[in-house]
Short mmCIF file of C-alpha atoms and ligand atoms in Angstrom, two decimals:
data_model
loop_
_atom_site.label_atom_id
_atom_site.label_comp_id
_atom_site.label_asym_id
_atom_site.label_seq_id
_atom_site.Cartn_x
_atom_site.Cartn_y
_atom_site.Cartn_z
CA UNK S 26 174.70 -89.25 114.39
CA UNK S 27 171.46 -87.59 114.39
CA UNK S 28 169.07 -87.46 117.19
CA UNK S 29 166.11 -89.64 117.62
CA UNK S 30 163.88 -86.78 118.56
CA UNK S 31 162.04 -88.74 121.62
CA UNK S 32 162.04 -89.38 125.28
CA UNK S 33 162.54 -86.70 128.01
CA UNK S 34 164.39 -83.96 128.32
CA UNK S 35 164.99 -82.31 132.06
CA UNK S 36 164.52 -78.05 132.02
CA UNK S 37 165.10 -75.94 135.27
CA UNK S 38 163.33 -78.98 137.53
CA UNK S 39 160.66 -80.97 134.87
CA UNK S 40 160.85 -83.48 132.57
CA UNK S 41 159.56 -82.73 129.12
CA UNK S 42 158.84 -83.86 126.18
CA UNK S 43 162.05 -84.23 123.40
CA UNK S 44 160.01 -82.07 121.17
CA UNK S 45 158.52 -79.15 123.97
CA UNK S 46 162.52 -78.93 125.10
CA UNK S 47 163.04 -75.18 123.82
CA UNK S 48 164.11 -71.99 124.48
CA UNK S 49 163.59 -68.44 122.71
CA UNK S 50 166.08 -66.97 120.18
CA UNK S 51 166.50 -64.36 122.18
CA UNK S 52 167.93 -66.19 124.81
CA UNK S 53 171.83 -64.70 125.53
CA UNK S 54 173.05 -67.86 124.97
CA UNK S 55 171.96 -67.57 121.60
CA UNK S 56 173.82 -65.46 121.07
CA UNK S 57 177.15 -64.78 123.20
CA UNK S 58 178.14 -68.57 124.26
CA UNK S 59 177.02 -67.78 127.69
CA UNK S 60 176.53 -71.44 128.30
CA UNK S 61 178.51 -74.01 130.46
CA UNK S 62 178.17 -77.87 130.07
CA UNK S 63 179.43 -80.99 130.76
CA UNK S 64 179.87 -84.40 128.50
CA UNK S 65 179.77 -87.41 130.67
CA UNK S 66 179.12 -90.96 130.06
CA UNK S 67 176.95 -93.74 131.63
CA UNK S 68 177.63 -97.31 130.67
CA UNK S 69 176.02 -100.57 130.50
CA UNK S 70 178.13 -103.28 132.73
CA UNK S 71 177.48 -106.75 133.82
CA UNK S 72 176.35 -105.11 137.69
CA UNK S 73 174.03 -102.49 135.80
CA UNK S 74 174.21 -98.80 134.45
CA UNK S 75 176.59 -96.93 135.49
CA UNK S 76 177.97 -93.19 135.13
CA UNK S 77 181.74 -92.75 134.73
CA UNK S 78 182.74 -90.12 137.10
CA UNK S 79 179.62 -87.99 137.43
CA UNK S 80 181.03 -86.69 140.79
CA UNK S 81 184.19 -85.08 138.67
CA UNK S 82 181.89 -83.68 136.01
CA UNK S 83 179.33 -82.18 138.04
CA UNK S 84 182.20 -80.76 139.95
CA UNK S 85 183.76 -79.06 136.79
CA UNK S 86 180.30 -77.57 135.57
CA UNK S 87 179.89 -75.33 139.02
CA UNK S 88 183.85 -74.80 138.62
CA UNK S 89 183.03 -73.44 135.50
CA UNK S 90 180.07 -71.78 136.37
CA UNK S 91 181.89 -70.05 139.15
CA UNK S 92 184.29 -69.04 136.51
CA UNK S 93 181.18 -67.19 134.56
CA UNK S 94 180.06 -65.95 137.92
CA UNK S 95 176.45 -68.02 136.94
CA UNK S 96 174.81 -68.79 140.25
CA UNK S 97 172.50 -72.01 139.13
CA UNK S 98 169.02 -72.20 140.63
CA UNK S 99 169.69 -75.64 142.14
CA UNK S 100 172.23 -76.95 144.02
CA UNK S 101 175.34 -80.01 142.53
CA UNK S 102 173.19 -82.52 144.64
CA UNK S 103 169.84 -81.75 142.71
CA UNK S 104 171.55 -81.30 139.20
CA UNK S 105 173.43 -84.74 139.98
CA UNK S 106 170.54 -86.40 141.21
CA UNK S 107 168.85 -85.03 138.02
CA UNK S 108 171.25 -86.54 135.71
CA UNK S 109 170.17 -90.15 137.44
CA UNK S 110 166.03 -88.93 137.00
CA UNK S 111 166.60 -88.24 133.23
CA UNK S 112 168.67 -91.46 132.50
CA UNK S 113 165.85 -93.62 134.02
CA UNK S 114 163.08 -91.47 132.40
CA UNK S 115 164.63 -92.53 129.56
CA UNK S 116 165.03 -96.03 130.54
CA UNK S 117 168.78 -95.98 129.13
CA UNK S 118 171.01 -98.48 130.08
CA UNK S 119 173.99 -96.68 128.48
CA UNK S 120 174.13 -92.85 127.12
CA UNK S 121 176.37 -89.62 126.70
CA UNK S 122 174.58 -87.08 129.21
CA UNK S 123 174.57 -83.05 128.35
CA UNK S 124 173.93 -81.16 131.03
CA UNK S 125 174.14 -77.04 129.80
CA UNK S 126 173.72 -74.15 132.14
CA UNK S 127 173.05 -71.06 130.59
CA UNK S 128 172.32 -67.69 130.71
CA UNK S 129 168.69 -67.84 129.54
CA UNK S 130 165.49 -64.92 127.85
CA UNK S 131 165.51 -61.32 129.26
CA UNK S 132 167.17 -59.09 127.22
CA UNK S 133 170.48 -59.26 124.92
CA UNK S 134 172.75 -56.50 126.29
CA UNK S 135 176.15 -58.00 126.66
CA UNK S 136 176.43 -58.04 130.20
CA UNK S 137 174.62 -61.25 131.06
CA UNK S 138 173.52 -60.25 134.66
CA UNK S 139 170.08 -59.29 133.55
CA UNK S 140 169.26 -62.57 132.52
CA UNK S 141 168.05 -65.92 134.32
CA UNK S 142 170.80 -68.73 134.79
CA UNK S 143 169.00 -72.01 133.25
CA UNK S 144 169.76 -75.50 133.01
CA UNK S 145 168.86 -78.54 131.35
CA UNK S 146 170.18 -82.05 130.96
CA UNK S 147 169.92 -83.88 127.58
CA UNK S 148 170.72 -87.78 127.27
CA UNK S 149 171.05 -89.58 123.99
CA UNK S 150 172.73 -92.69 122.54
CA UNK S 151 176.18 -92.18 121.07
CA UNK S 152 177.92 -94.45 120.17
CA UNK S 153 182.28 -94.44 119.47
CA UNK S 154 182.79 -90.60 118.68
CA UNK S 155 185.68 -91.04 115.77
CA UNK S 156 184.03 -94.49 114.68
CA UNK S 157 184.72 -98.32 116.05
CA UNK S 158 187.61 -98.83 113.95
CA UNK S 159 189.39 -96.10 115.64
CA UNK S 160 189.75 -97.08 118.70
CA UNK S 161 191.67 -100.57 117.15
CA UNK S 162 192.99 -98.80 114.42
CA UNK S 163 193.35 -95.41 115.07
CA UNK S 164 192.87 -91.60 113.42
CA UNK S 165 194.99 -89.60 110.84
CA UNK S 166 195.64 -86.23 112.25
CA UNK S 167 196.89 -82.62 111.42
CA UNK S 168 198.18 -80.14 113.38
CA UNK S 169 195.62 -77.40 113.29
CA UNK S 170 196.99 -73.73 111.80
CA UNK S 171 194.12 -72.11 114.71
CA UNK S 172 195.93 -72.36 118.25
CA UNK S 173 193.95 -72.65 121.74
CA UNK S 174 193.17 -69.55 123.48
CA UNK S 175 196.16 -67.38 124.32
CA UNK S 176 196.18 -67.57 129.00
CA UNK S 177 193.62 -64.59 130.55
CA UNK S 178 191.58 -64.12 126.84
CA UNK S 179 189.13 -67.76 127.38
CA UNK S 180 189.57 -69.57 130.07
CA UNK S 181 190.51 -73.04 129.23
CA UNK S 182 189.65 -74.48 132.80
CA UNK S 183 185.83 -73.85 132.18
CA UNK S 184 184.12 -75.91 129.33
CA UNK S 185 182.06 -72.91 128.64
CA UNK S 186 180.18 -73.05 124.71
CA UNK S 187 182.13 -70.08 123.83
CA UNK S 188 185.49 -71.91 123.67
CA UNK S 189 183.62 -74.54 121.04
CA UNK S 190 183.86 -71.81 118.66
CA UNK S 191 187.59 -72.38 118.56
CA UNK S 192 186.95 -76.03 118.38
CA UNK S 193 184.98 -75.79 115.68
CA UNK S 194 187.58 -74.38 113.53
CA UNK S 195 189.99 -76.76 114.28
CA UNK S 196 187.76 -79.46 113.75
CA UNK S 197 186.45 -78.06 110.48
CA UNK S 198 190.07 -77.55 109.14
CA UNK S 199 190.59 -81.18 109.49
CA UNK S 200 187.61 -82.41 107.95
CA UNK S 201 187.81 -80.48 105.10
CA UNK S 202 191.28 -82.10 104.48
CA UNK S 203 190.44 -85.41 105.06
CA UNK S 204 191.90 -85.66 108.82
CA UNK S 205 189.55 -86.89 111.69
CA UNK S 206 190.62 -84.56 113.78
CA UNK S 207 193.03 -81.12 114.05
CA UNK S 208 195.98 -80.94 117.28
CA UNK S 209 195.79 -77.20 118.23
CA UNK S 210 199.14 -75.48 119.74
CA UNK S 211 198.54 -73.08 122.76
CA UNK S 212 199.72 -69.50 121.65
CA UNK S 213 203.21 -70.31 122.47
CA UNK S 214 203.54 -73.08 120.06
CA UNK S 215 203.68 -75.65 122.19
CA UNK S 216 201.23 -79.17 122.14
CA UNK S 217 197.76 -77.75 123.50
CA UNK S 218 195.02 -80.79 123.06
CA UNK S 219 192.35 -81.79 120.46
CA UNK S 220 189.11 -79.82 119.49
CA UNK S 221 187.45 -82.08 122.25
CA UNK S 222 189.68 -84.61 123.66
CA UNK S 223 193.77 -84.07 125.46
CA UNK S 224 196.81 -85.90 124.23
CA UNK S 225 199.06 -87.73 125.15
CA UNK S 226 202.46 -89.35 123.83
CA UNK S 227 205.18 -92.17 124.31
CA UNK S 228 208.48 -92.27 123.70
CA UNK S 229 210.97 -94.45 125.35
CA UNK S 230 207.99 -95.95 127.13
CA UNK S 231 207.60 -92.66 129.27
CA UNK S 232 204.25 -91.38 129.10
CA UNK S 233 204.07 -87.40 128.37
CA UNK S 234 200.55 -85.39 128.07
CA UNK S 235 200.57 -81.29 128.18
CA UNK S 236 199.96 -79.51 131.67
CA UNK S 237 197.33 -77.18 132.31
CA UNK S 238 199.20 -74.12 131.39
CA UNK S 239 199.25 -75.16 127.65
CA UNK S 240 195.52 -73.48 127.55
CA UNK S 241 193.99 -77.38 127.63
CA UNK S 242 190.25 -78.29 129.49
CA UNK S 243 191.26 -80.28 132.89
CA UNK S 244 189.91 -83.56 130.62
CA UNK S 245 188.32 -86.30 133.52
CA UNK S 246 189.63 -89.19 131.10
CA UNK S 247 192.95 -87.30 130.91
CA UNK S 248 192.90 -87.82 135.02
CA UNK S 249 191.51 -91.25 134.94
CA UNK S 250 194.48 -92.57 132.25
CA UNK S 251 196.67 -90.42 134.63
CA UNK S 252 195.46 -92.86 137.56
CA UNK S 253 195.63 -95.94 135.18
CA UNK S 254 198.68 -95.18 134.20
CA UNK S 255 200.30 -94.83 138.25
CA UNK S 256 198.45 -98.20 138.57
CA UNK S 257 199.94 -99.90 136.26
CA UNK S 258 203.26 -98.42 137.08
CA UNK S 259 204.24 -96.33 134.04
CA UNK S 260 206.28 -93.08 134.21
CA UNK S 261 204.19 -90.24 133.32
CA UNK S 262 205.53 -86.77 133.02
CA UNK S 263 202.72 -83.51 132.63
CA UNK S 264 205.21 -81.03 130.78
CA UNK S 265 205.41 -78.45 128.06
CA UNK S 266 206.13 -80.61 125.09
CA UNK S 267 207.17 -79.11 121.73
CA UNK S 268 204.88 -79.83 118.08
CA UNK S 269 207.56 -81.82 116.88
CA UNK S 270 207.36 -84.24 119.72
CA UNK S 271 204.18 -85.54 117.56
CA UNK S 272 206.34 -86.61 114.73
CA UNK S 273 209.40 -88.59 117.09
CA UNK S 274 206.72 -90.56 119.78
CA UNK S 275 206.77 -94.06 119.47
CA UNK S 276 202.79 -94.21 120.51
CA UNK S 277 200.36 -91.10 120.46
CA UNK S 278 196.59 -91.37 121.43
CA UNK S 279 193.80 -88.98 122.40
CA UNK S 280 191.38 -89.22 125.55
CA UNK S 281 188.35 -87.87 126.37
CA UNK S 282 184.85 -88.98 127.51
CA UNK S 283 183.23 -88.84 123.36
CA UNK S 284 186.78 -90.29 122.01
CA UNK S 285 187.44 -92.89 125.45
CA UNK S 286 191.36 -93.59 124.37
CA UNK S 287 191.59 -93.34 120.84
CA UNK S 288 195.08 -94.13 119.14
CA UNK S 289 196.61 -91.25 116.56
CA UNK S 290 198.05 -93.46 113.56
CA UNK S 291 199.64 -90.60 111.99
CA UNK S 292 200.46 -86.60 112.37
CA UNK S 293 200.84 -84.24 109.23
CA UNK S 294 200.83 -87.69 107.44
CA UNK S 295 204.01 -88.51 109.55
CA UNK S 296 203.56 -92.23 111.03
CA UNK S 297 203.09 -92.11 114.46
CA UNK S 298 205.98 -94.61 115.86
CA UNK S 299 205.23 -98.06 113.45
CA UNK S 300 201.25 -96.44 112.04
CA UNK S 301 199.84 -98.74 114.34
CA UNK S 302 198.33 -98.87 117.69
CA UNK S 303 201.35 -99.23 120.26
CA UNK S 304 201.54 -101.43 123.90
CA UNK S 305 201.29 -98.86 126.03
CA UNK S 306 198.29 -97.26 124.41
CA UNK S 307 196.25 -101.00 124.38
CA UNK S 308 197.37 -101.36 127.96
CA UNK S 309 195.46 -98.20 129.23
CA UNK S 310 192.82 -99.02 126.72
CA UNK S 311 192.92 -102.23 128.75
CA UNK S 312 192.83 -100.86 131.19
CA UNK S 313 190.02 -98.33 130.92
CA UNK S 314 187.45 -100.05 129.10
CA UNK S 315 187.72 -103.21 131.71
CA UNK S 316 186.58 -100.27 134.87
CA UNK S 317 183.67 -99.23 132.27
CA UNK S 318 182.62 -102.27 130.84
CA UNK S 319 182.60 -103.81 134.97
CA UNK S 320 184.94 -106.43 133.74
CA UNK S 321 187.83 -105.04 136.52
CA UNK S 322 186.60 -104.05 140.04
CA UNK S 323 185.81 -100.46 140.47
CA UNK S 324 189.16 -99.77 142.68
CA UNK S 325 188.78 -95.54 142.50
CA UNK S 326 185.37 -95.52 142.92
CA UNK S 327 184.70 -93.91 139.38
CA UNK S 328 181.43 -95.60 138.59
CA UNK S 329 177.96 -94.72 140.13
CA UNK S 330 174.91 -96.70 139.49
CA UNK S 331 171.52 -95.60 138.10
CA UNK S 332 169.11 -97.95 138.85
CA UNK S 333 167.44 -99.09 142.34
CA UNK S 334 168.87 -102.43 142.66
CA UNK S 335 172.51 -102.04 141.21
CA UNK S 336 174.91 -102.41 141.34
CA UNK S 337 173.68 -106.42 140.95
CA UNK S 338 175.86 -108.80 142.91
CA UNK S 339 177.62 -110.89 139.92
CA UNK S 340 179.79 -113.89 140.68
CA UNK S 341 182.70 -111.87 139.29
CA UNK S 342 182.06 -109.07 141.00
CA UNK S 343 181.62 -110.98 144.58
CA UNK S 344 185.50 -112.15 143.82
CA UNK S 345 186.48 -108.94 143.39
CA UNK S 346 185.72 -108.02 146.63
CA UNK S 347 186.21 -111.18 148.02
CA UNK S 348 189.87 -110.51 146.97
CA UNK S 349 190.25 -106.78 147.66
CA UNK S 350 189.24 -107.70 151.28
CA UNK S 351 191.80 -110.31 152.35
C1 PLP M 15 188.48 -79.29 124.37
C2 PLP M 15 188.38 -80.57 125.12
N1 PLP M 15 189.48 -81.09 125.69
C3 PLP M 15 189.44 -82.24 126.38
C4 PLP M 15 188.26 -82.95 126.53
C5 PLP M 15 188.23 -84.22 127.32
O1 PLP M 15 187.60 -84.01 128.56
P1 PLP M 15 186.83 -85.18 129.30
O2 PLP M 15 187.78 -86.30 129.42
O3 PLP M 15 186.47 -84.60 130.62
O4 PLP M 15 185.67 -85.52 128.46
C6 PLP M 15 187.10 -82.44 125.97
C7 PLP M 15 185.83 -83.16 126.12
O5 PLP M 15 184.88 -82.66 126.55
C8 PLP M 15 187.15 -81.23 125.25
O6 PLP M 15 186.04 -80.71 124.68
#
């Protein structure tokens, strides 16, 4: 979906305009991926707007900045606080937030030092990243022939721009032949994750998603179906699995903050389980989209509010805690 091209844009401390939000082409970024950013959501619920774990994704850019050894000008509280300024300068009541720090316009030797470590946060309305009908319906996927960065060449723990190169060609495999999205193995041939969103997989109603040794990004959705999952009292295992464990499952889905929980109807044209979505995946969906949409009460604490005001007192909301305190 393509931008609107308006409202305000946040650079190194200011607001600006959509349009005045630039930087030079000789920026290192530019040229070497020497950017790291974040993709978080804030949602629209009956109490008010509300970001889905900002703490955990703010927490993840320095991680990955400290990776990158990028020392940002500002501190997590500002750049948090700054995600919150830029939502309401934009007077959104739901959006997908982008904050990028990057190494920014001094010169363009590969050693990044010389050059200043930016930032900027970008918010924009985006709607259901593989389409509505997915999430009901779910996507036709194909294990990708390009495999996730080998351990000690990128560093999968930091979502650094770089390692979008990789996801690109996954992603762009699939396209071209008609899949919504590629499955990349890690080096070692075993299930890595999506070109932006982990997996996971059922069989036998136990719950199965790679660890993070099979070169995946530490997804916060991954951790918050993790949590749903405990709550609800499935058995979840983190383990090596093996490619063929995509064609057996009985359920298979993706998760990640563009795709939410998105069911896989089929691998390599292989039906996933019966081609449809299965129980366990519509249970965490459930699950999930009842925290976001304020419909269940907030029991991790994964929602924080954007607005003076909210979180609004709703008569659901005052049994929720009516309940959670007897
Ligand atoms: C490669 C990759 N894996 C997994 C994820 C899911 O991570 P999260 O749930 O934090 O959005 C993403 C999304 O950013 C991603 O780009």
């Amino acid at each position: 979906m393509a931008f609107s091209g308006t409202g305000k844009i946040w650079m190194n401390g200011s607001l600006v305009n959509w349009a005045d939000a630039k930087i030079h082409v000789g920026s290192h970024v530019v040229h070497y991926g020497s950017g790291v950013f974040e993709g978080a959501r804030c949602y629209s619920t009956p109490r008010g707007s509300a970001c889905f774990r900002l703490d955990a994704h703010m927490r993840r850019l320095i991680d990955s900045c400290k990776i990158y050894r990028m020392e940002p000008q500002v501190s997590l509280a500002v750049l948090t606080d700054a995600v919150l300024e830029t939502i309401r300068a934009n007077a959104f009541k739901a959006c997908y937030i982008r904050p990028i720090i990057y190494r920014g316009y001094n010169e363009l030797g590969v050693n990044p030092f010389p050059c200043p470590v930016d930032a900027a946060i970008l918010t924009w309305e985006w709607g259901a990243y593989l389409g509505q009908d997915a999430l009901e319906n779910g996507v036709d996927v194909r294990i990708s022939s390009w495999a996730r960065p080998a351990a000690n060449t990128f560093p999968t723990l930091a979502k650094t721009s770089a390692n979008y190169a990789n996801s690109q060609l996954i992603k762009m495999e699939a396209v071209t032949e008609g899949y919504s999205e590629g499955i990349a193995l890690d080096t070692a041939g075993y299930l890595s994750e999506g070109s932006g969103q982990n997996l996971f997989v059922v069989r036998d109603n136990v719950i199965y998603t790679p660890p993070l040794t099979a070169s995946i990004l530490p997804g916060i959705t991954r951790d918050s179906v993790l949590a749903l999952a405990g709550d609800l009292g499935f058995r979840v295992r983190e383990e090596m699995l093996p490619r063929e464990m995509l064609y057996i499952c009985d359920e298979a889905f993706f998760v990640g903050t563009a795709v939410e929980i998105t069911p896989i109807r089929s691998v390599d044209k292989i039906p996933v389980g019966n081609g449809r979505r299965g129980p366990i995946t519509e249970a965490l969906q459930t699950a999930f989209f009842d925290v976001i949409n304020g419909e269940a009460p907030d029991q991790h604490g994964w929602l924080s509010y954007v607005y003076p005001g909210e979180p609004l007192q709703t008569a659901a909301a005052a049994g929720a805690a009516r309940s959670k305190g007897r």
